[in-house]
mmCIF file of C-alpha atoms in Angstrom:
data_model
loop_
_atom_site.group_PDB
_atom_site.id
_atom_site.type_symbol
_atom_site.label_atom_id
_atom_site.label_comp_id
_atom_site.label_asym_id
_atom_site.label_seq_id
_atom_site.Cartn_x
_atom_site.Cartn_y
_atom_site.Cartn_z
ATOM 1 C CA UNK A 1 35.424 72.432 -22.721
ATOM 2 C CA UNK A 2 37.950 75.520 -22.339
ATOM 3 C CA UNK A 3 41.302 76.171 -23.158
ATOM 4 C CA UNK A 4 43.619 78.025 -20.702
ATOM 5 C CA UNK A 5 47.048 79.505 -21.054
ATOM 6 C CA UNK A 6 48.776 81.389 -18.389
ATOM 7 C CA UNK A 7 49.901 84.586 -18.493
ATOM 8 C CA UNK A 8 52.569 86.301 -16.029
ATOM 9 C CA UNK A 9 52.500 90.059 -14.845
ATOM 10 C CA UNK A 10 53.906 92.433 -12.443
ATOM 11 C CA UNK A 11 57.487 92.154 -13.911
ATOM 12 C CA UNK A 12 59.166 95.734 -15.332
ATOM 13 C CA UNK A 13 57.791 96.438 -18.491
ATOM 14 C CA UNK A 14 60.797 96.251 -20.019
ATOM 15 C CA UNK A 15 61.340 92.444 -19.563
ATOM 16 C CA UNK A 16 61.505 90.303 -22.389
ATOM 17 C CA UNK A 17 60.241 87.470 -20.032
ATOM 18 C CA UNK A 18 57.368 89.318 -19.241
ATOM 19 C CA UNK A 19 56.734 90.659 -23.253
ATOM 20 C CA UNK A 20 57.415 86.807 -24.465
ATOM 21 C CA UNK A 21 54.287 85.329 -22.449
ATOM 22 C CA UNK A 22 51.953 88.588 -22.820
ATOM 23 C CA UNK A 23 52.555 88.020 -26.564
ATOM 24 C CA UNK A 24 51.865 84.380 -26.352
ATOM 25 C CA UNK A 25 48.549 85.275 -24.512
ATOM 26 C CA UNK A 26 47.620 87.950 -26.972
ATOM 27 C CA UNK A 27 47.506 85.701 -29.695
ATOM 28 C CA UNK A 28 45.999 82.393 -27.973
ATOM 29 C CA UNK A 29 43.088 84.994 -26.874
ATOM 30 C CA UNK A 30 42.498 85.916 -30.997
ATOM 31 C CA UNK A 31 41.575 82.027 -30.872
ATOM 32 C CA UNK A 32 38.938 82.189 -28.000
ATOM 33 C CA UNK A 33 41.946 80.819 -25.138
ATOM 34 C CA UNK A 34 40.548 81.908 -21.300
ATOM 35 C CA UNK A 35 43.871 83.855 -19.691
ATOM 36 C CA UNK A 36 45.284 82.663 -16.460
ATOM 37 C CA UNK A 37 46.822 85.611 -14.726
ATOM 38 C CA UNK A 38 49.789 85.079 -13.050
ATOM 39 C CA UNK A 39 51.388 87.804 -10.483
ATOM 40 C CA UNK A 40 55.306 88.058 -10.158
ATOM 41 C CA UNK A 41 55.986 88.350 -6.851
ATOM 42 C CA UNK A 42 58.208 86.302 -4.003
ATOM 43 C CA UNK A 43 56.365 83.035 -3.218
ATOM 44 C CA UNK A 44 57.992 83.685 0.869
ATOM 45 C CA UNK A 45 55.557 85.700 1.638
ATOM 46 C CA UNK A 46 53.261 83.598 0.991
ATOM 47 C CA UNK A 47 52.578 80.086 3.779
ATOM 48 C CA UNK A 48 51.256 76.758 2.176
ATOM 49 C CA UNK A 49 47.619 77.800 3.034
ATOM 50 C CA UNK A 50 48.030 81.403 1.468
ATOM 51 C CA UNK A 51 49.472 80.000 -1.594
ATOM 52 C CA UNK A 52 46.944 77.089 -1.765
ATOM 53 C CA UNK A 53 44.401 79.783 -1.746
ATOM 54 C CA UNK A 54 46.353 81.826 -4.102
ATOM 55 C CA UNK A 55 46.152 79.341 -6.836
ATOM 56 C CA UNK A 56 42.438 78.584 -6.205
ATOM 57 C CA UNK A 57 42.030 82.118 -7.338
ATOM 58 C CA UNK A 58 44.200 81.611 -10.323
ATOM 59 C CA UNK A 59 42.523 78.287 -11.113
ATOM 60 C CA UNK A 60 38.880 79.402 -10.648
ATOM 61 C CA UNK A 61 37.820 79.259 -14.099
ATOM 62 C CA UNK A 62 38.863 75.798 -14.698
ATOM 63 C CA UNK A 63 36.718 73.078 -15.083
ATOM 64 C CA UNK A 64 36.506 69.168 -14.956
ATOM 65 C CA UNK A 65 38.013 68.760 -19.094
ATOM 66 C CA UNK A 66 39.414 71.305 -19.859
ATOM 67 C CA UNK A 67 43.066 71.864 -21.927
ATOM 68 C CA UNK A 68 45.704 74.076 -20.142
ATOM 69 C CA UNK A 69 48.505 75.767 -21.492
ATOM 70 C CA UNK A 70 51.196 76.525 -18.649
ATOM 71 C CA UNK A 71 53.646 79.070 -19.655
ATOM 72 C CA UNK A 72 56.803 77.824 -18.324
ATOM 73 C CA UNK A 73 58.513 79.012 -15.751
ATOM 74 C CA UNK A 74 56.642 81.381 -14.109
ATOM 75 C CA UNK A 75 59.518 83.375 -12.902
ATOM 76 C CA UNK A 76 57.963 82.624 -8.985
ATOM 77 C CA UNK A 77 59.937 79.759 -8.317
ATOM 78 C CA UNK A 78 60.079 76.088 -9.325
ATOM 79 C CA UNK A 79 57.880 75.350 -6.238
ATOM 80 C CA UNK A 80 54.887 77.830 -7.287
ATOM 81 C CA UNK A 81 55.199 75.972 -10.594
ATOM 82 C CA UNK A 82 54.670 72.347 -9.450
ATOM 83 C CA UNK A 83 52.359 73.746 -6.848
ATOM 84 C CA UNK A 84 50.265 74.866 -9.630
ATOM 85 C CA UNK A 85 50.818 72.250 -12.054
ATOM 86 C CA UNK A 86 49.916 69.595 -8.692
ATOM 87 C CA UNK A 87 46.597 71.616 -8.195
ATOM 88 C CA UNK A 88 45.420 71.363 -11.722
ATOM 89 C CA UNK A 89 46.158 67.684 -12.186
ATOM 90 C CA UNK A 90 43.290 67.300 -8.985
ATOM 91 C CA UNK A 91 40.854 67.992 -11.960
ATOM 92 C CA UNK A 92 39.015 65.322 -13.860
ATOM 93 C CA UNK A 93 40.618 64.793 -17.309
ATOM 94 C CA UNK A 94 42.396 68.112 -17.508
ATOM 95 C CA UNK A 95 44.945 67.812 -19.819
ATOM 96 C CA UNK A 96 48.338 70.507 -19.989
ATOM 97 C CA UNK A 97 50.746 71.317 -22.107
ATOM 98 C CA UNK A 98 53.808 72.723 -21.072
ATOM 99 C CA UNK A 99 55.270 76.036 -23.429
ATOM 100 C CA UNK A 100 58.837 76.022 -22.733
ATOM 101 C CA UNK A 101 60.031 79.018 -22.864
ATOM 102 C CA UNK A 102 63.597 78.782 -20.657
ATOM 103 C CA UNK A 103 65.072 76.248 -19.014
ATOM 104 C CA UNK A 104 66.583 77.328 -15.699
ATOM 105 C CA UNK A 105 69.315 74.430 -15.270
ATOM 106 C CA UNK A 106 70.384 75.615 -18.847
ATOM 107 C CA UNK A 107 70.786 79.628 -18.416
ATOM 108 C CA UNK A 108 73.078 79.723 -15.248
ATOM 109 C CA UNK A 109 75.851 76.985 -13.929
ATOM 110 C CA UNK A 110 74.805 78.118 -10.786
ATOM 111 C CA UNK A 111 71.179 76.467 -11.505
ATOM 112 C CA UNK A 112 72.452 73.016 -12.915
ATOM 113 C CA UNK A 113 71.485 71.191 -9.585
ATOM 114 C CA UNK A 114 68.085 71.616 -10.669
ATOM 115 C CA UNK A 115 67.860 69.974 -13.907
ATOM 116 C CA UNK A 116 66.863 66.503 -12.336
ATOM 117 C CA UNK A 117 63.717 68.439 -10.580
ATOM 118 C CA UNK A 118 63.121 70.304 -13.957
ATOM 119 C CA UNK A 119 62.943 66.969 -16.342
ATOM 120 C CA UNK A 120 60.539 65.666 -13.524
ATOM 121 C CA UNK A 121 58.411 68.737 -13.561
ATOM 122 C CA UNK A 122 58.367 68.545 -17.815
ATOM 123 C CA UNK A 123 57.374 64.780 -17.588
ATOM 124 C CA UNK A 124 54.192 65.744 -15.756
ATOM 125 C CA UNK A 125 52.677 67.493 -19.132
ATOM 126 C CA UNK A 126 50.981 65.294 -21.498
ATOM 127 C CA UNK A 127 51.971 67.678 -24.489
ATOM 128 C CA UNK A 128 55.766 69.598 -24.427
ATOM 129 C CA UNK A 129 56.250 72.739 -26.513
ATOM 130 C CA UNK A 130 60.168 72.874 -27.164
ATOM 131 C CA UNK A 131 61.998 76.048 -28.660
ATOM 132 C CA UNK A 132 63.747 74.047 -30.953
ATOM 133 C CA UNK A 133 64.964 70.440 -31.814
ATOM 134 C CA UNK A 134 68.588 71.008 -30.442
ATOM 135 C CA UNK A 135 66.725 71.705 -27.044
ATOM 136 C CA UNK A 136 64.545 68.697 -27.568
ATOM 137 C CA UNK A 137 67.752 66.383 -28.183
ATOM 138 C CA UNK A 138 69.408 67.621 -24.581
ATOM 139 C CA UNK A 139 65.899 66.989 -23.058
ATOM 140 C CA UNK A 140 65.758 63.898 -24.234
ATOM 141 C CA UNK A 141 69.254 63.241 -22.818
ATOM 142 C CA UNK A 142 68.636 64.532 -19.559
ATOM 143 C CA UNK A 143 65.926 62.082 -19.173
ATOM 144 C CA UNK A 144 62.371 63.774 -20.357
ATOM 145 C CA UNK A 145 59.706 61.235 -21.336
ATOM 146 C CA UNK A 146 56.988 63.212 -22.864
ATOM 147 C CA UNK A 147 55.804 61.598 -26.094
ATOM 148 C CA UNK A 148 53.574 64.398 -27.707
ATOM 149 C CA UNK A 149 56.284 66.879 -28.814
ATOM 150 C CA UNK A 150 55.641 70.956 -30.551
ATOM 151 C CA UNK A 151 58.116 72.852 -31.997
ATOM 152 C CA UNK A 152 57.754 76.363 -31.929
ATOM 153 C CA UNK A 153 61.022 77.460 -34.130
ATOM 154 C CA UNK A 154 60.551 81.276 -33.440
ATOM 155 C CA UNK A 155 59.288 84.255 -31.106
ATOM 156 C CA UNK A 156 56.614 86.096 -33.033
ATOM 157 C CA UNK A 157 56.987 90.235 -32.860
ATOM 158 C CA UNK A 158 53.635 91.836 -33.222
ATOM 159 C CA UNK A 159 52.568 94.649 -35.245
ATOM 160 C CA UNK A 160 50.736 96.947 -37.171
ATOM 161 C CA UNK A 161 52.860 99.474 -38.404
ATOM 162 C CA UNK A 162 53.391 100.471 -41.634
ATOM 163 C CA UNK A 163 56.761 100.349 -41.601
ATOM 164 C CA UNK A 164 59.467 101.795 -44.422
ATOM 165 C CA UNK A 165 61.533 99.632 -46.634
ATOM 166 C CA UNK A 166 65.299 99.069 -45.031
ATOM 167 C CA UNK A 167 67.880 100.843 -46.454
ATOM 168 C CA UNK A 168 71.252 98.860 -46.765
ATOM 169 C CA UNK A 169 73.740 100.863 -44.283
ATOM 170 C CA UNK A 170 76.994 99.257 -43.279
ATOM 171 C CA UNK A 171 76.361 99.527 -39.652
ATOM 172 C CA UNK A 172 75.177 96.711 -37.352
ATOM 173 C CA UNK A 173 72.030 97.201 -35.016
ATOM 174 C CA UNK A 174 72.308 95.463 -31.480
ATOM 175 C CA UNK A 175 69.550 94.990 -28.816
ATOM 176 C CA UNK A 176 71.222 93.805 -25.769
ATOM 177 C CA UNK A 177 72.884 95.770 -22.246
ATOM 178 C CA UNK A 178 76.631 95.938 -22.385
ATOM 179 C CA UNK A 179 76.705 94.421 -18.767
ATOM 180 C CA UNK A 180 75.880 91.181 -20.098
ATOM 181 C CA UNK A 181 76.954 91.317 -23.694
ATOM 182 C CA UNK A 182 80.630 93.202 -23.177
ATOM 183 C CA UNK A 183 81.915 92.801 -27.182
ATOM 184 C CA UNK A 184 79.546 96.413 -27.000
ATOM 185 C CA UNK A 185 82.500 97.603 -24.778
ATOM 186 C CA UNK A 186 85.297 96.595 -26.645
ATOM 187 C CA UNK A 187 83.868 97.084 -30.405
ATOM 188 C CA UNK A 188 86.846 98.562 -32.287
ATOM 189 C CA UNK A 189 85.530 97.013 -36.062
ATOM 190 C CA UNK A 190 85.238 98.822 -39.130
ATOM 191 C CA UNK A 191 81.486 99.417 -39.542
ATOM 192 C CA UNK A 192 79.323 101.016 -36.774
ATOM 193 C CA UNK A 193 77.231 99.723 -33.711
ATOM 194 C CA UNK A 194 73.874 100.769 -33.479
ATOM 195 C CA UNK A 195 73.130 100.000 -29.584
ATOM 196 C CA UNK A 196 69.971 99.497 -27.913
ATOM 197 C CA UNK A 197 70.172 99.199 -24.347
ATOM 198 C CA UNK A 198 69.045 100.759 -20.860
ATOM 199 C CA UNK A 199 72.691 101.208 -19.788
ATOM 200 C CA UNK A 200 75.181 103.137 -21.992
ATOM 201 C CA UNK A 201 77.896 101.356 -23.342
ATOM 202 C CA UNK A 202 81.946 101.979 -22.403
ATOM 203 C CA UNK A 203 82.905 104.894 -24.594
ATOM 204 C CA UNK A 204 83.742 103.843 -28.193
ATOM 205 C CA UNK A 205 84.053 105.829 -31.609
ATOM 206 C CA UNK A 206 82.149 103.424 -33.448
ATOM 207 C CA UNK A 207 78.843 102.518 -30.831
ATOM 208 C CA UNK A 208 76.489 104.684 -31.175
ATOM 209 C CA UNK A 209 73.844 104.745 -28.363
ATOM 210 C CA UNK A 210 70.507 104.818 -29.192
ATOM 211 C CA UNK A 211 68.937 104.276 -25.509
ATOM 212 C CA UNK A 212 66.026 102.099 -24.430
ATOM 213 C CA UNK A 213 63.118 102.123 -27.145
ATOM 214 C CA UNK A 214 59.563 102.137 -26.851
ATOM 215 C CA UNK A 215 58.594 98.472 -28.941
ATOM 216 C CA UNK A 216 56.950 100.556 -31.288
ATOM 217 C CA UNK A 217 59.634 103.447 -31.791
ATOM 218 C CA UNK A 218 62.386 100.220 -31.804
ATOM 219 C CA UNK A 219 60.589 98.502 -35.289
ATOM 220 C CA UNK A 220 60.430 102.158 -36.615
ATOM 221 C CA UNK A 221 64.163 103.058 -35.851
ATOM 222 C CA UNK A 222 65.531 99.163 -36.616
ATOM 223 C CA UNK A 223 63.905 99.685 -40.483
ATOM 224 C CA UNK A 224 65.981 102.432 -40.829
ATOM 225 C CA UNK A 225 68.356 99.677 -42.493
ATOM 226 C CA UNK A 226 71.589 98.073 -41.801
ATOM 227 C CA UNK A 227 71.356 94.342 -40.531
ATOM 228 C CA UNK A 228 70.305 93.022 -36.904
ATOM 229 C CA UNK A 229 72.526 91.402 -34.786
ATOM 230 C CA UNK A 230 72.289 88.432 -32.861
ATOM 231 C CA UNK A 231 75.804 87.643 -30.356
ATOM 232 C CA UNK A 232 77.358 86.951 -27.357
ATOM 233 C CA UNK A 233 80.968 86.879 -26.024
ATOM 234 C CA UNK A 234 79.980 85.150 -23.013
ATOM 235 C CA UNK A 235 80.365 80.930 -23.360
ATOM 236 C CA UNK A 236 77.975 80.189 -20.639
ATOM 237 C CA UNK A 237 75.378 82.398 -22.991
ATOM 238 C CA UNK A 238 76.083 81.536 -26.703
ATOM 239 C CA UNK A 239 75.986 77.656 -25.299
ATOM 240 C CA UNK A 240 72.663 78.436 -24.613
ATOM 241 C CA UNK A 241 71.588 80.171 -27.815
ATOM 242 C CA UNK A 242 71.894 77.097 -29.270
ATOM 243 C CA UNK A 243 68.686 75.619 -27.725
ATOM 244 C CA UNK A 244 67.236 78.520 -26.974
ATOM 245 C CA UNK A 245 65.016 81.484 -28.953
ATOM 246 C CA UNK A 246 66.408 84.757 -29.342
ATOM 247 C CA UNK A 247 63.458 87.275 -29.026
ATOM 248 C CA UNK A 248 65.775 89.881 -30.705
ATOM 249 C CA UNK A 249 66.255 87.977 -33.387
ATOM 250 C CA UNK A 250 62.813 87.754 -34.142
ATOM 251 C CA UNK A 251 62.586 91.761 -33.381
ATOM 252 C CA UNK A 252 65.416 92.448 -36.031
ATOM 253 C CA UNK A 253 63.149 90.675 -38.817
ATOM 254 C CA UNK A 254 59.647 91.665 -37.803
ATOM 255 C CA UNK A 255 61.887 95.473 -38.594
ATOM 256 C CA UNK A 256 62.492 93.831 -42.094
ATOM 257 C CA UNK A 257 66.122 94.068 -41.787
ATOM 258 C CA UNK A 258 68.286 91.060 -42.185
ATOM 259 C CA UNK A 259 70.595 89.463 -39.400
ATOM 260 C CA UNK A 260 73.949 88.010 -38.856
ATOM 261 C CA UNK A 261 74.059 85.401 -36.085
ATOM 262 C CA UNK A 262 76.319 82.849 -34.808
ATOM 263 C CA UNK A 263 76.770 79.609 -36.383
ATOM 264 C CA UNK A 264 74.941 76.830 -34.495
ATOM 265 C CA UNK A 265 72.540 79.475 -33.013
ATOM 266 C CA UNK A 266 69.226 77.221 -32.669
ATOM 267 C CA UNK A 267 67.612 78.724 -35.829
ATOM 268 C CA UNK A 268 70.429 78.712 -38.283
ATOM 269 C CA UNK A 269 68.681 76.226 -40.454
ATOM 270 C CA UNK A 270 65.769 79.030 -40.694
ATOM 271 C CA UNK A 271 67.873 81.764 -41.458
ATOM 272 C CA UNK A 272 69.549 80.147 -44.362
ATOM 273 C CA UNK A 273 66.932 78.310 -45.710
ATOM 274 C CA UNK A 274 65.008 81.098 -46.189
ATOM 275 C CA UNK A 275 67.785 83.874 -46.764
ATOM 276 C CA UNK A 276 67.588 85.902 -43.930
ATOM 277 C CA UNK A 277 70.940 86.560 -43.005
ATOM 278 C CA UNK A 278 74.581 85.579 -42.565
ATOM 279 C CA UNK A 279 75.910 83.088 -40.524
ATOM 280 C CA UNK A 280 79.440 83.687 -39.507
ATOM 281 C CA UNK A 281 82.211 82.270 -37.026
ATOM 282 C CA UNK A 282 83.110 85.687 -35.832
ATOM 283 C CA UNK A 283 82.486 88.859 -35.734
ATOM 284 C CA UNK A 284 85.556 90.021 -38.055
ATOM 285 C CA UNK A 285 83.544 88.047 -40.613
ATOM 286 C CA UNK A 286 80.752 89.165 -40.147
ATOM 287 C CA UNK A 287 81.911 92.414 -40.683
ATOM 288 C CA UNK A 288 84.065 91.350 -43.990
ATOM 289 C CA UNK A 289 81.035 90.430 -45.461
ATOM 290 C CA UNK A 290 79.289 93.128 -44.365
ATOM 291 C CA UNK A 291 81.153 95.469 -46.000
ATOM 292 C CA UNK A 292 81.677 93.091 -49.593
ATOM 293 C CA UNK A 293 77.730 92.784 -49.928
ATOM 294 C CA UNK A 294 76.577 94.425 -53.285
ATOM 295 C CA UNK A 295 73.617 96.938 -52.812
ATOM 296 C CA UNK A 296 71.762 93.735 -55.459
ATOM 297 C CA UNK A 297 72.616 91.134 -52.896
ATOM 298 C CA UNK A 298 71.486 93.503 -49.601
ATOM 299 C CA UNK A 299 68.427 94.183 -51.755
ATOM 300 C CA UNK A 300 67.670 90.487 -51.550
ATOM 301 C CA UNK A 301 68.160 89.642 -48.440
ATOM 302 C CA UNK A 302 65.639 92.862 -47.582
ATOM 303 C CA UNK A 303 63.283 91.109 -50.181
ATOM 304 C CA UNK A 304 63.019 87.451 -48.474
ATOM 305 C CA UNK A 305 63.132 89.285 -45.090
ATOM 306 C CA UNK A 306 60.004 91.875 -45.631
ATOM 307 C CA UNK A 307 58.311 88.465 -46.610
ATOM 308 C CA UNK A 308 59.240 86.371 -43.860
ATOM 309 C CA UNK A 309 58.531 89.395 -41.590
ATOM 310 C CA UNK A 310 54.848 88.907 -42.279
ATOM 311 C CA UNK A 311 54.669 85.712 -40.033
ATOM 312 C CA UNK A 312 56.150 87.268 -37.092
ATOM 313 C CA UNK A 313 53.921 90.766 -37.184
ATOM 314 C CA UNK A 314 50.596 88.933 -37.313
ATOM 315 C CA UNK A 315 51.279 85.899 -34.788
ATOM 316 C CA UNK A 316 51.557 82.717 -37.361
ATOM 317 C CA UNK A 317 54.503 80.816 -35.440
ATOM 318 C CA UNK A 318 52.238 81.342 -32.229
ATOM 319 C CA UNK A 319 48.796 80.591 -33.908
ATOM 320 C CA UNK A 320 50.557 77.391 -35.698
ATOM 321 C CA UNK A 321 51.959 75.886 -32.602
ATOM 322 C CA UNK A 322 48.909 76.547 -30.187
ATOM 323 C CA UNK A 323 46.617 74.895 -32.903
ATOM 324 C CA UNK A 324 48.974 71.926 -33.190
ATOM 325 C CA UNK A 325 49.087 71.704 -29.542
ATOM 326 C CA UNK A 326 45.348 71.734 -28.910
ATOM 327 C CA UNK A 327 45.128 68.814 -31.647
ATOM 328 C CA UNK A 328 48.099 66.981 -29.783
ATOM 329 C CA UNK A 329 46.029 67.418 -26.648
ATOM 330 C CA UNK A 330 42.738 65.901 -27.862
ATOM 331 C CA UNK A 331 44.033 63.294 -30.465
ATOM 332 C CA UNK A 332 45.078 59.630 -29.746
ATOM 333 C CA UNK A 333 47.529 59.367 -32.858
#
């Protein structure tokens, strides 16, 4: 017996999409996982023969019993992913699991029609790994059956660098393009904004722009200090980050700063429980307490953070919730 995962490539290198799964795959091949390379690229091209024989190519190194984990979505449309998932069911006692890592119906309004095909596609696995328990609730709601659930609570951010010890700086860190987020357009608070982004920001005394960022030069320039932060003005957006994982959230720790986030963001409960951060209603809060914090309180937070960091550099979440998967997938109970 083997044990798969798929793997996308061909998307720009600077797509967190792209990073999220390549991660994934990196750490499920530390525990002996086969990779399943996917290509990015638009499924027209391709006729029902040429993408039968596409996914023959994929699927060569399966076997009759073997455990699969699919990477969901693929990015190639929903009908290369039931394609795929339709081809690997042909095999005697395959079993898959499903990693969730977005949920199309759930990112745009413009991709709600979907959801009924989605739920169907989900209740095909025999093992569902969920970002978080608020997602599994609105699954569940929608109409997903799976029994065997997996909880995978946060992105990991790999690394070996020996990075410095955060200095508290009253100045917020943000890794997001001001297209999408626009608060980076319109900041006129107190403290600073620290921007990372492709696309400079709208002129504003208080953003500075630090440009796009190697991953490695990123960790290096986010432990500089200050705290990470983890927003959106947009409705459609910060509805989501409540069932969703924010991979910049996990970036901001695996730096060993600490964060300030939304309330009801999906991994509140993690964040407080364990001290990294502030949850706020606003951002006029956030910076309020920003700016209150005693250098013995900051110091604290940088304490439980440099700790909790640990997990995310070296791949625990990951290695936790494939090995509980694989169990799920060969167990009875």
């Amino acid at each position: 017996m083997k044990i798969h995962i798929t793997n996308i490539y061909g998307q720009s290198s600077k797509s967190t999409a792209l990073i999220a799964q390549n991660t994934v795959a990196k750490i499920a091949r530390t525990l002996a996982f086969n990779e399943l390379s996917i290509y990015f690229y638009d499924i027209k091209v391709d006729s029902p023969r040429e993408l039968d024989k596409r996914l023959d190519g994929v699927l060569a190194g399966v076997a009759n019993g073997d455990l699969v984990i699919f990477q969901s979505p693929t990015w190639n449309d929903m009908k290369y992913d039931e394609e795929f998932v339709k081809k690997l069911k042909a095999y005697k006692n395959v079993k898959i699991a499903f990693f969730i890592h977005d949920v199309l119906p759930l990112m745009f309004l413009s991709n709600r029609y979907l959801f009924k095909r989605v739920i169907n596609f989900y209740n095909q696995a025999d093992v569902l790994i969920v970002p978080s328990n608020s997602m599994l609730k609105l699954l569940r709601k929608q109409g997903l059956k799976v029994k065997k659930i997996v909880i995978q609570e946060m992105w990991d951010c790999l690394t070996d660098l020996d990075l410095p010890v955060p200095k508290q700086n009253d100045y917020l860190n943000f890794i997001g393009d001001p297209q999408k987020f626009s608060f980076a357009n319109k900041w006129d608070y107190e403290i600073p904004l620290h921007l990372y982004s492709t696309n400079a920001p709208a002129e504003k005394e208080k953003v500075e722009f630090q440009g796009w960022q190697s991953p490695a030069n990123l960790l290096l320039n986010l432990a500089e200090g200050g705290w990470g932060l983890v927003w959106s003005d947009n409705p459609e957006v910060e509805e989501y980050m409540k069932v969703c994982l924010s991979y910049k959230l996990s970036t901001y720790l695996a730096a060993g700063i600490p964060v300030v986030v939304k309330k009801g963001i999906s991994n509140q409960k993690i964040i407080e429980d364990n001290k990294l951060g502030l949850v706020v209603n606003d951002l006029n809060e956030a910076v309020i307490k920003v700016k209150s914090l005693s250098s013995k309180d900051y110091q604290e937070y940088i304490e439980h953070t440099i700790h909790f960091a640990e997990l995310l550099r070296n791949g625990f979440f990951t290695k936790k919730l494939l090995i509980e998967t694989v169990h799920c997938l060969l167990r009875k109970d």
